[in-house]
XYZ file of C-alpha atoms in Angstrom:
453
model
C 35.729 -12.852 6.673
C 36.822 -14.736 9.840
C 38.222 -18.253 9.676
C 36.427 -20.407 12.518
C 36.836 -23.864 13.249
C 33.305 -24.855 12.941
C 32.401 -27.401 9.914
C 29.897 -26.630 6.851
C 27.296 -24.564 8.109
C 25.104 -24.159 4.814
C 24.166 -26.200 2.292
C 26.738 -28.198 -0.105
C 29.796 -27.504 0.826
C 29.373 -23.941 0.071
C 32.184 -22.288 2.712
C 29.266 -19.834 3.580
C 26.682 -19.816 6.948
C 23.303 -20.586 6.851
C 21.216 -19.055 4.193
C 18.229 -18.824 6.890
C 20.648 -17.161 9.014
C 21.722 -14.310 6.813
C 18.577 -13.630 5.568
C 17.307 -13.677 10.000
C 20.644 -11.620 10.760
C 22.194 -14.075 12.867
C 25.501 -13.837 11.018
C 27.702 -10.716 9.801
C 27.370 -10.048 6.196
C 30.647 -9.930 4.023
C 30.193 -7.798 1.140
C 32.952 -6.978 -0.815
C 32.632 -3.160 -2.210
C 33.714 -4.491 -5.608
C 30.562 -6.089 -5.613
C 28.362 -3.386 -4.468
C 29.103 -1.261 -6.948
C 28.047 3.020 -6.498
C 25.777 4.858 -8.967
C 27.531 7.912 -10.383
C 25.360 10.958 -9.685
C 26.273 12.964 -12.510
C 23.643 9.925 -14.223
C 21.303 10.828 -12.130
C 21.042 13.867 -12.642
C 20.510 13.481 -16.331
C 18.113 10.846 -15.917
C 16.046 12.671 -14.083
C 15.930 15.490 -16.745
C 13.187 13.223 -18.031
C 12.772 13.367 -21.593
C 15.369 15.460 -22.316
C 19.069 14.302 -24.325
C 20.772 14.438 -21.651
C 18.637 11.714 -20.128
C 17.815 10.043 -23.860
C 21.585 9.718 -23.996
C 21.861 6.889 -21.239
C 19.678 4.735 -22.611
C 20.971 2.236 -25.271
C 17.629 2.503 -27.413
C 17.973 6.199 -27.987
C 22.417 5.815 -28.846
C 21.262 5.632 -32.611
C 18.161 8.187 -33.850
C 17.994 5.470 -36.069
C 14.826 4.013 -34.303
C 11.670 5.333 -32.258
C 11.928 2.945 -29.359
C 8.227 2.634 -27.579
C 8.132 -0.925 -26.497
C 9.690 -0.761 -23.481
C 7.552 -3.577 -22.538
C 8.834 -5.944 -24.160
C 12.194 -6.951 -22.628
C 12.612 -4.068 -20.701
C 15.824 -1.530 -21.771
C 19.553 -1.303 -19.294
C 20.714 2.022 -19.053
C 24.424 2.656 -19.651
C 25.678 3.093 -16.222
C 23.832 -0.240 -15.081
C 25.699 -1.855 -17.894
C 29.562 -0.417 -16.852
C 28.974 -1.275 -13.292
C 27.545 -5.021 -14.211
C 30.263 -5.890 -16.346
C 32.697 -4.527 -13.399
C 31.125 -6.915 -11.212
C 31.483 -9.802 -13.399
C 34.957 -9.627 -14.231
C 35.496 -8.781 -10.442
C 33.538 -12.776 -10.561
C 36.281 -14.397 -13.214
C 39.268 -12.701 -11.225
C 38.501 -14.899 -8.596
C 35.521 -17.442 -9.700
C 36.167 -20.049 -7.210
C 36.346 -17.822 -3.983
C 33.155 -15.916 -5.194
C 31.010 -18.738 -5.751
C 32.167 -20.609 -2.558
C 32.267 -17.720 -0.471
C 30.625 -14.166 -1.673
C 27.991 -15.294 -3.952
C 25.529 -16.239 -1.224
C 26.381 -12.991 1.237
C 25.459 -10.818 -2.376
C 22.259 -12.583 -3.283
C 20.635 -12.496 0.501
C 21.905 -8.753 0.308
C 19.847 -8.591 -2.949
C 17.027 -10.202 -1.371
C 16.930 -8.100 1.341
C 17.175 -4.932 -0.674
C 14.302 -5.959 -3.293
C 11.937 -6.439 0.193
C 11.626 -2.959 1.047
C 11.015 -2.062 -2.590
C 8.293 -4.646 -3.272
C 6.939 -5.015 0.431
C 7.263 -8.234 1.840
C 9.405 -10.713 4.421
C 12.909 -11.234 2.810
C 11.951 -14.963 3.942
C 9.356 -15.239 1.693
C 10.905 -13.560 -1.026
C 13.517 -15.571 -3.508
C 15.570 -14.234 -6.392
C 15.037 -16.872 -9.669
C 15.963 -16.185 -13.293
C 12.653 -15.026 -14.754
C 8.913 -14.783 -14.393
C 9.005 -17.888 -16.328
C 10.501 -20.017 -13.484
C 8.804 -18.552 -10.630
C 5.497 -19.886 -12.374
C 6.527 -23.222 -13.244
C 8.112 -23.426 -9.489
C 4.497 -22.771 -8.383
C 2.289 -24.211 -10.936
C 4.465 -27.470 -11.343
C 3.995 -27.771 -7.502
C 0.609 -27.575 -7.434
C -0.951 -28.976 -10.097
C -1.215 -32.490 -11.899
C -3.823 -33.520 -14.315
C -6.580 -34.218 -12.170
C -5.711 -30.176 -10.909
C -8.687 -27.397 -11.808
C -7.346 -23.862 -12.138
C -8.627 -20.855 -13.137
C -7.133 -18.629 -15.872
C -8.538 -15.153 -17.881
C -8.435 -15.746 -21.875
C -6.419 -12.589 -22.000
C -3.640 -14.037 -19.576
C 0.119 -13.642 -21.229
C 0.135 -17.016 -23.238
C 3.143 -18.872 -21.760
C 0.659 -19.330 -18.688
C -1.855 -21.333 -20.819
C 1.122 -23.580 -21.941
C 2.519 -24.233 -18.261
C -1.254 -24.699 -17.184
C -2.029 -27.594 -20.142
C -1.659 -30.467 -18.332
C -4.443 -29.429 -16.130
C -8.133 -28.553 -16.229
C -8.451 -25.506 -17.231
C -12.106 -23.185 -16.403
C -11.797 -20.074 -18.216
C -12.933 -16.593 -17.413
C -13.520 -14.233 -20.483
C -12.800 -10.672 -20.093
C -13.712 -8.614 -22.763
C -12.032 -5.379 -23.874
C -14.774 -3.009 -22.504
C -14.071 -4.034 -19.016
C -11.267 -2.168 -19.120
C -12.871 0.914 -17.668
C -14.805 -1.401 -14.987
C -12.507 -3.055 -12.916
C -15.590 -3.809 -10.911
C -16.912 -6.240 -14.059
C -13.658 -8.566 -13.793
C -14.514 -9.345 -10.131
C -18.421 -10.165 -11.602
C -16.907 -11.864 -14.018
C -14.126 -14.346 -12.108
C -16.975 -14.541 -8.963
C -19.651 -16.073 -11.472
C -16.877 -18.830 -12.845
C -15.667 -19.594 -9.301
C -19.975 -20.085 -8.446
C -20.311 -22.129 -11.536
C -17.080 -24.046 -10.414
C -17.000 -24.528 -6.654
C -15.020 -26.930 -5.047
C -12.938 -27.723 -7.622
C -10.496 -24.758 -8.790
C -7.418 -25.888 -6.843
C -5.625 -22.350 -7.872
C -6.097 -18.860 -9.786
C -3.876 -17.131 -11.722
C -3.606 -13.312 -12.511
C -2.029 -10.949 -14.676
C -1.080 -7.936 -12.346
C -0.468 -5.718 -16.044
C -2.043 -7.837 -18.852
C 0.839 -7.511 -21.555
C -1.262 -7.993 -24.360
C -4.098 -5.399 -23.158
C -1.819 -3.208 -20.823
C -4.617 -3.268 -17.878
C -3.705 -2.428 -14.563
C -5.963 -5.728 -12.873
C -7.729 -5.377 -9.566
C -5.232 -8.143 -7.954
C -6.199 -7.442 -4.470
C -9.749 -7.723 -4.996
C -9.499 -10.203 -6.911
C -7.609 -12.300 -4.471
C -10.198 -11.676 -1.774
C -13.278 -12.661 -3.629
C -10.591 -16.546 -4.525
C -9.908 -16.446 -0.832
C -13.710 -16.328 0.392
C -14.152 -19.470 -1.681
C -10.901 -21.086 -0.605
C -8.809 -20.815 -3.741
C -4.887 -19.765 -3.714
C -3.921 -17.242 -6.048
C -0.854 -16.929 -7.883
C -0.226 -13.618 -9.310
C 1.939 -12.653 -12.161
C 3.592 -9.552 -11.903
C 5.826 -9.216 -14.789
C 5.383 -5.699 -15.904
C 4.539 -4.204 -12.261
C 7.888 -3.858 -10.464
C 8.524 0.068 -11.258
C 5.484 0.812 -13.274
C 3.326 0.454 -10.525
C 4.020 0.839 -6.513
C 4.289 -2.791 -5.431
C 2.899 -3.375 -2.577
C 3.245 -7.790 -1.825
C 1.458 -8.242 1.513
C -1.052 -5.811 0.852
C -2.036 -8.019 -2.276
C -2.424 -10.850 -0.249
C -2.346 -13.311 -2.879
C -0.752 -16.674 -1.844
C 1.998 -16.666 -4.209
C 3.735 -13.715 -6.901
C 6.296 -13.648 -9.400
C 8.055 -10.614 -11.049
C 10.513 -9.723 -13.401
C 13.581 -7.088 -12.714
C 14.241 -6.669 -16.383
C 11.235 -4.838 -17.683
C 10.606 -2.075 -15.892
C 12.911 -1.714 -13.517
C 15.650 -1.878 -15.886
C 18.237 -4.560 -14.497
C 19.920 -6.258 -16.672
C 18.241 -9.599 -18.516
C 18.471 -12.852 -16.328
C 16.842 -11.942 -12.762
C 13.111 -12.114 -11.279
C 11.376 -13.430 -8.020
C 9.367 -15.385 -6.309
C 7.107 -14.714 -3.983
C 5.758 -17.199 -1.334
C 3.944 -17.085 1.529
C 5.715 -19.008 4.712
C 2.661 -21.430 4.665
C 3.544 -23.053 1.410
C 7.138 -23.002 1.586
C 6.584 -26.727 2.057
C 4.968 -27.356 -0.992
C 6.622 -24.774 -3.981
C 9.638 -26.825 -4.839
C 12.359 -25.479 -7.279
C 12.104 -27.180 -10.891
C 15.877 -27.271 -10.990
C 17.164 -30.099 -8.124
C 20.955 -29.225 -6.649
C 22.265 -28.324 -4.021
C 19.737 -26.656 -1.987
C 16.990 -29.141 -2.054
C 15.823 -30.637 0.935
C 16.729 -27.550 2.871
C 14.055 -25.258 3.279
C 12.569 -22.830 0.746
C 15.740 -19.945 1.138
C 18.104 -22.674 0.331
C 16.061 -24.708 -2.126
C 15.689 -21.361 -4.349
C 19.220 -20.216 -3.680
C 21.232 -21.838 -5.745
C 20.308 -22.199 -9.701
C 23.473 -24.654 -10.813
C 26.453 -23.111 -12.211
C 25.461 -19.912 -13.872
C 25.900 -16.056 -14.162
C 24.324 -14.535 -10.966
C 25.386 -10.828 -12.206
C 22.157 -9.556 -13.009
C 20.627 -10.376 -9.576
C 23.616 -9.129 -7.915
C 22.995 -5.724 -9.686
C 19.042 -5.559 -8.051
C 20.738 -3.470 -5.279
C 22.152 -1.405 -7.632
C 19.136 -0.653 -9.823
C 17.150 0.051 -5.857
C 19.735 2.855 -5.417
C 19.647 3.901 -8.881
C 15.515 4.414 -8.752
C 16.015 5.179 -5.098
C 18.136 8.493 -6.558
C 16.094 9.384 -9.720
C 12.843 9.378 -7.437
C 10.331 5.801 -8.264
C 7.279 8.173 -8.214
C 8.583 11.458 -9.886
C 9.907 8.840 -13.048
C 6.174 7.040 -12.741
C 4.434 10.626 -12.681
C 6.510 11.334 -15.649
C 5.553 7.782 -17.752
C 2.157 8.332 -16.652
C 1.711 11.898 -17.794
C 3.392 11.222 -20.770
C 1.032 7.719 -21.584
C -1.869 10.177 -21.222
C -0.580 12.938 -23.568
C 0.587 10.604 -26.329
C -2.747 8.355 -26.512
C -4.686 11.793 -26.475
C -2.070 12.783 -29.534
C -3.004 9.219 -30.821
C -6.707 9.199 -30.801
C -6.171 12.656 -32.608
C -4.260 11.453 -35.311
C -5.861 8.499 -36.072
C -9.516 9.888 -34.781
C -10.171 6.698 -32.718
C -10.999 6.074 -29.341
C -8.708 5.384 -26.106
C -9.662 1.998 -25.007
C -9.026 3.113 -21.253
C -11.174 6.307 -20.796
C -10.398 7.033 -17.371
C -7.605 9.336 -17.788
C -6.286 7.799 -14.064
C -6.598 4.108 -14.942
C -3.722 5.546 -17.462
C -1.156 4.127 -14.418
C 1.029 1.738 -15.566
C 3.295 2.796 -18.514
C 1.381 1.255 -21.096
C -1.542 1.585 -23.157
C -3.640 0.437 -26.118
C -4.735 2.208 -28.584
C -6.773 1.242 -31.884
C -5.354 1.892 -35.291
C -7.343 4.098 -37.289
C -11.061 3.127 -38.100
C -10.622 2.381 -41.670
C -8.329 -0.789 -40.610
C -12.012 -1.617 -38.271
C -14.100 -2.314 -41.188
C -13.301 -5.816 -41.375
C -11.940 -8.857 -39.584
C -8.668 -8.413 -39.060
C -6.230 -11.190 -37.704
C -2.584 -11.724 -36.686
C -1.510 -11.883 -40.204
C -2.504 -8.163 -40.694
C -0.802 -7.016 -37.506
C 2.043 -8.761 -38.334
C 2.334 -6.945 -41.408
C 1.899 -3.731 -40.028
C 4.567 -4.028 -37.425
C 7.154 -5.936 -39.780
C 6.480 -2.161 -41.989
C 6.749 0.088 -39.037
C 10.038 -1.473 -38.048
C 11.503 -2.152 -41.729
C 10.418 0.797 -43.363
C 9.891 3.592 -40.417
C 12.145 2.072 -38.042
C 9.736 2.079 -35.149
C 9.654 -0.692 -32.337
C 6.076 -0.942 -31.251
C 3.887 -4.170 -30.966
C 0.907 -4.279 -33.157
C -1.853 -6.516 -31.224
C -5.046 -8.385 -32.901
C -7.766 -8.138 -30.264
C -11.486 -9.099 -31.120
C -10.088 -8.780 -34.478
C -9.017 -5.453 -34.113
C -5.948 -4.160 -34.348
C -4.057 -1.746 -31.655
C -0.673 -0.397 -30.572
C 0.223 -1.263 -27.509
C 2.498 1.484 -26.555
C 4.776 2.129 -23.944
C 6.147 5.435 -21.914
C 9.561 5.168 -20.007
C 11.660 8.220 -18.800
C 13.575 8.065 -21.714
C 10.244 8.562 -23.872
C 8.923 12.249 -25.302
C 6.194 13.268 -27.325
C 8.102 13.653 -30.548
C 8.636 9.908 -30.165
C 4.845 8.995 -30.764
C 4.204 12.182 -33.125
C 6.713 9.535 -35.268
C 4.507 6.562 -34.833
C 1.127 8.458 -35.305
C 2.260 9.151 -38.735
C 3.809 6.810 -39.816
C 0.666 4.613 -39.738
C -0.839 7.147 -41.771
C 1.803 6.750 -44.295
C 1.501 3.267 -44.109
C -1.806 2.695 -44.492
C -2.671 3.923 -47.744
C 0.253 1.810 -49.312
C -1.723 -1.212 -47.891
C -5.023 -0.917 -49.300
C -6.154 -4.587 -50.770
C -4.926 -5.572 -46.925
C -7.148 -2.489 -44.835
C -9.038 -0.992 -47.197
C -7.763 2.365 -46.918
C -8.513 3.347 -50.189
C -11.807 3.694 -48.766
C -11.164 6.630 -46.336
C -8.309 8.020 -47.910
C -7.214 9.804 -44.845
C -10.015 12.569 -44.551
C -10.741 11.692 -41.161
C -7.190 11.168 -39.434
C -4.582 13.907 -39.478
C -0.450 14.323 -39.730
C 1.034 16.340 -37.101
C-alpha cells in the first residue's frame, strides 16, 4: 500500500479510503495473499466424489460413524479445508491485529462483498456483509416499523420473525400444509389478506425455504402481487444461498437477508443484507459506531470490535463451490432428497408431503412419521421425545416437527449425504416406535404395514 499525504479518507480514523470508493473501483485494492487464502484441489476432487468416503471424510459430521448426520439445516456443517484455511487467516489477524483492522480489514470485506454479488445476483452497493440472518432482519424491521406499523407475516414463518415483529400489528396469512404442492394457493392466499387489509400493511415478510416445512416459496410472485398494492417486501433467505440458485434482482423484493453458514458452508458468524439503493436512507444498522451517519456501505461496515474471519472466508467458500460445480452438488442433494423420501414413504408407508417430484429443489424435505403415530393429536412434547430417542439411543441428528399435530422429519440432503444414511433413520423409527406405545399407540399396528430395509 502507498503512503500519500492526503488525511482520513473513510470513516473513523480507519487508515483505509472510502468504503463507497472500493466497492465503485475508484481506489486499488490491497489484498494481502495471506488473507486470500487458495483451496487445495486434491479437496475438490474428493468432494465432488459426492457421497462417497473420500468426500464423507471432509466433512466434520461424518469424522466419527458415531452419528447419522441429516440436519444439515440446522446450523449448516464447515468442511475441513474451510476450517485450516480460516484459522490461517485468523492467526495471520493476531500477528498483526492493529495493522489489519486499521488497514486490511476493510480492502477484505468489500472484496467479500464483491465476490458474494456475482454469486447471489445483485449491485455490490446494495449488498452488505452482517453477522447473521438475525441482524439483517432486525436492521430492516427495527427501521421500519413502530407500534402503530401493520405487517404481514405467514403462521408458518421461522419463529424469531414473530418475536422481532411483536411490537407491531401483526395480519396473519395461514398457509396450510396442502399448499405445498400449489404454490399458486399461497399467492390466493396472501392476495385475499392484503384485499381484506388495504392500506394499512406497511411491509411483508417471506420465508424464501420455510425451515419448519422445507417449502421452496414463490418469492417472486409473491413480491409482485405486495408490489401491485404498494407493500415492501422483506424476504428471508436463510436456507437459500447454495440450495437454491439465488437470483436477488430477479426477486425484486425490496429488501433480503441470508445466511453463509447453512448451506453454503462458511464458517458460523457471517450473513447479508440486502437493500435496494432507494431505502438505503431508511435501514439503519442496530449497532451505532463508527460508520453511522455515512451512508449505507459504511453504516453496515463496521460491527464494533469483533472476529470478521468468517466473512473474510465468503471468497473462499465462492471458489470452493465455484470448483466442486454449485449445480452438479445441487443435482446431487436434489436427487438424493427424492430417493430417500421415496425410501421413506416406503418404510414407513406414508405419504410425501411434496408430491411433485421437481418441487423436491431445495435440500430439504418433510416427511410424516408412520401412520400409527397419526391416530391422535400429537404435540411438541411427543416430537420432542422422539428426537431426544433418535439422538440418545440411535445417534441420529434429525429434527422431529409437530405440524397440524402431526409429526414429520424434516430431513436434509448435502453432498456429504448417501442413501445408507436415511436407510439408518427409516429404521430406527421403526425400532423406536414400538418401545413407545402408551405415547403413539403403536401397539396398535404393530408394524404390519411399514417395513425394515
Amino acid at each position: 500500500m502507498k503512503k500519500t499525504g492526503e488525511g482520513y479518507q473513510g470513516f473513523g480514523s480507519f487508515m483505509t479510503p472510502s468504503v463507497d470508493d472500493m466497492l465503485d473501483n475508484k481506489v486499488p485494492m490491497y489484498l494481502p495473499a495471506e488473507f486470500l487464502p487458495a483451496v487445495p484441489q486434491d479437496a475438490v476432487k474428493k468432494c465432488s466424489e459426492f457421497g462417497t468416503d473420500s468426500c464423507r471424510q471432509l466433512w466434520p459430521v461424518c469424522a466419527s460413524t458415531k452419528t447419522t448426520f441429516v440436519n444439515h439445516g440446522a446450523f449448516g456443517v464447515t468442511p475441513f479445508p474451510s476450517l485450516t484455511a480460516f484459522h490461517q487467516v485468523r492467526q495471520s489477524v493476531e500477528a498483526e491485529p492493529l495493522a489489519f483492522f486499521d488497514r486490511t480489514l476493510f480492502y477484505t470485506m468489500v472484496n467479500a462483498i464483491k465476490r458474494l454479488s456475482t454469486v447471489v445476483n445483485c449491485k455490490p452497493k446494495e449488498l452488505s456483509l452482517v453477522p447473521n440472518c438475525t441482524f439483517g432482519l432486525n436492521a430492516v424491521l427495527n427501521s421500519l416499523l413502530d407500534k402503530d406499523s401493520t405487517v404481514l407475516l405467514l403462521d408458518i414463518t421461522y419463529g424469531s420473525i414473530k418475536k422481532i415483529a411483536l411490537g407491531s400489528n401483526i395480519v396473519w396469512a395461514h398457509i396450510p400444509l396442502t399448499c405445498a404442492n400449489a404454490p399458486d394457493k399461497i399467492v390466493d392466499i396472501v392476495r385475499d389478506v392484503l384485499q381484506a387489509n388495504e392500506g394499512k400493511v406497511k411491509l411483508a415478510v417471506f420465508d424464501h425455504i420455510t425451515s419448519n416445512t422445507a417449502l421452496l416459496m414463490p418469492v417472486q410472485e409473491l413480491t409482485e402481487l405486495c408490489h401491485s398494492f404498494g407493500v415492501p417486501v422483506l424476504v428471508d433467505g436463510a436456507h437459500a444461498l447454495f440450495a437454491t440458485p439465488l437470483n436477488i434482482e430477479k426477486i425484486n423484493a425490496d429488501f433480503y437477508v441470508g445466511n453463509c453458514h447453512k448451506w453454503f458452508s462458511c464458517p458460523r458468524g457471517c450473513g447479508f443484507l440486502w437493500v435496494k439503493s432507494k431505502w438505503h436512507n431508511q435501514i439503519k444498522n442496530p449497532i451505532k459506531s463508527h460508520g453511522s451517519g455515512s451512508g449505507f456501505s459504511s453504516d453496515f461496515m463496521w460491527w464494533g470490535n469483533t472476529d470478521y474471519t468468517p466473512a473474510l472466508m465468503v471468497p473462499y467458500m465462492v471458489d470452493w463451490w465455484d470448483a466442486v460445480g454449485w449445480q452438479s452438488a445441487r443435482d446431487y442433494c436434489n436427487k438424493l432428497l427424492h430417493n430417500a423420501t421415496t425410501l421413506l414413504c416406503k418404510s414407513w408407508n406414508v405419504s410425501r408431503v411434496v408430491t411433485n417430484p421437481s418441487s423436491l429443489c431445495c435440500c430439504m424435505a418433510l416427511v410424516a412419521l408412520p401412520k400409527h403415530t397419526q391416530g391422535k393429536k400429537m404435540t411438541s412434547v411427543q416430537s420432542k421425545l422422539m428426537q431426544d430417542n433418535l439422538f440418545h439411543v440411535h445417534h441420529i441428528q434429525v429434527p422431529v416437527k409437530c405440524i397440524d399435530d402431526n409429526l414429520y422429519v424434516r430431513i436434509s440432503c448435502m453432498v456429504y449425504n448417501n442413501l445408507e444414511d436415511y436407510k439408518t433413520l427409516a429404521n430406527a423409527v421403526l425400532n423406536l416406535l414400538p418401545e413407545l406405545p402408551d405415547v403413539f399407540g403403536t401397539h396398535a399396528d404393530n408394524g404390519q404395514n411399514s417395513s425394515k430395509l
